[in-house]
């Protein structure tokens, strides 16, 4: 079974048997897919969350390029946010956002920051605004379509988030 299929299998298994899913995730050879599988487990397990988070961090750091090292952390941040473990999610978001400065070319940096932005929205508006600011300052001068798309889509998400809050105040 390839690593993509293994990740998908573990994502399904994590809901019903996180312990068995963890055993399977540890066997995924590609750190990118292993980190994603572990993030699925993080969503559902009652096991030691710090252990799983450290395994995700190790997997992310083992990725073979700067983009993968920071972008894959978005999965972990989203999982932590869904579990309302916001202080840890914020800490990882700050680390990953700083790591994104090492991503080249800028078009890849914009993709990494957009993934982190989407995860940041799950934490809160302030965090989303910080990543959005970083996305703009890093990539706004680059004319690459990926940079422009990431900036445009992040702005639309922010506008929608702010607009929807009007109805709840």
C-alpha positions in Angstrom: 0.0 0.0 0.0 1.4 3.4 -0.9 1.7 6.2 1.7 -1.2 8.2 0.4 -3.6 5.2 0.8 -2.1 4.4 4.2 -2.8 7.9 5.3 -6.4 7.7 4.1 -6.9 4.3 5.8 -5.5 5.7 9.1 -7.8 8.8 8.8 -10.8 6.4 8.7 -9.4 4.1 11.4 -8.5 7.0 13.8 -12.2 7.6 14.5 -12.9 4.0 15.7 -9.5 2.7 16.9 -6.9 5.5 17.4 -4.5 3.0 19.1 -4.4 0.8 16.0 -4.3 3.8 13.8 -1.2 5.1 15.7 0.5 1.7 15.1 -0.2 2.1 11.4 0.9 5.7 11.2 4.3 4.9 12.6 4.8 2.6 9.7 4.3 5.3 7.0 7.7 5.9 5.5 7.1 9.4 4.0 7.1 11.9 6.8 4.7 14.2 4.9 2.0 11.5 4.9 2.9 10.2 8.4 2.4 13.7 9.9 -1.0 14.0 8.2 -2.0 10.6 9.5 -0.9 11.5 13.0 -2.9 14.7 12.8 -6.0 12.6 12.1 -5.3 10.5 15.2 -4.8 13.7 17.2 -8.4 14.6 16.3 -9.9 11.5 17.9 -7.5 9.9 20.5 -7.7 10.1 24.2 -4.0 9.0 24.4 -1.1 11.2 25.2 -1.6 14.2 23.0 1.9 15.5 23.7 3.3 12.3 22.4 1.3 12.5 19.2 2.2 16.2 18.8 5.9 15.4 19.2 5.6 12.6 16.6 4.0 15.1 14.2 6.8 17.6 14.8 9.4 14.9 14.2 7.7 13.9 11.0 7.4 17.5 9.8 11.0 18.2 10.5 12.0 15.1 8.6 10.3 16.3 5.4 12.7 16.8 2.5 12.0 20.5 1.9 11.1 23.7 3.7 7.6 23.9 2.2 6.6 20.4 3.5 8.2 21.1 6.9 6.0 24.0 7.7 2.9 23.4 5.5 2.2 19.9 7.0 1.9 21.5 10.4 -1.4 23.1 9.3 -3.0 19.6 9.7 -1.8 19.5 13.3 -2.9 23.0 14.0 -6.4 22.3 12.7 -6.7 19.1 14.7 -5.6 20.9 17.9 -8.1 23.7 17.2 -10.9 21.3 16.7 -10.1 19.8 20.1 -10.0 23.3 21.6 -6.3 23.0 22.5 -5.7 26.5 21.4 -2.6 27.5 23.3 -0.6 24.6 21.7 -2.2 25.3 18.3 -1.1 29.0 18.5 2.4 28.0 19.5 2.8 25.6 16.6 1.2 28.2 14.2 3.8 30.8 15.3 6.6 28.4 14.7 5.4 27.2 11.4 4.7 30.8 10.2 8.3 31.7 11.0 9.5 28.5 9.2 7.6 29.6 6.1 10.2 32.4 5.6 12.6 29.6 4.5 10.3 28.4 1.7 11.3 29.2 -1.8 10.2 30.1 -4.4 7.6 32.7 -3.2 4.8 30.9 -5.0 5.5 27.9 -2.7 5.7 30.1 0.3 2.3 31.6 -0.5 0.9 28.0 -0.6 2.4 27.1 2.7 1.2 30.4 4.3 -2.3 29.9 2.9 -2.5 26.4 4.4 -1.4 27.9 7.7 -3.9 30.7 7.3 -6.7 28.2 6.9 -5.7 26.5 10.0 -5.3 29.8 11.8 -8.9 30.7 11.0 -9.9 27.7 13.2 -8.1 29.2 16.1 -9.4 32.7 15.8 -9.5 36.0 14.0 -6.3 37.4 15.6 -4.3 34.5 14.5 -5.8 34.5 11.0 -5.0 38.2 10.7 -1.3 37.6 11.7 -0.8 34.9 9.1 -2.7 37.0 6.5 -0.3 39.9 7.2 2.7 37.6 6.8 1.2 36.3 3.5 0.8 39.8 2.2 4.2 41.1 3.3 6.0 38.0 1.9 4.2 37.5 -1.4 2.3 40.6 -2.4 5.0 41.9 -4.7 5.4 38.6 -6.5 3.2 38.5 -9.6 3.0 34.7 -9.6 -0.6 33.5 -10.0 -0.2 31.2 -6.9 0.8 34.2 -4.8 -2.0 36.3 -6.1 -4.6 33.5 -5.6 -3.5 32.9 -2.0 -3.7 36.6 -1.1 -7.1 37.0 -2.8 -8.6 33.8 -1.3 -7.3 34.6 2.2 -8.8 38.1 1.9 -12.2 36.6 0.9 -12.1 34.2 3.8 -11.3 37.0 6.2 -14.1 39.2 4.8 -16.6 36.3 5.0 -15.5 35.5 8.6 -15.9 39.1 9.7 -19.2 39.5 7.8 -20.7 36.4 9.4 -19.8 37.7 12.9 -22.1 40.7 12.4 -25.0 38.3 12.8 -23.9 36.9 16.1 -23.1 40.1 18.0 
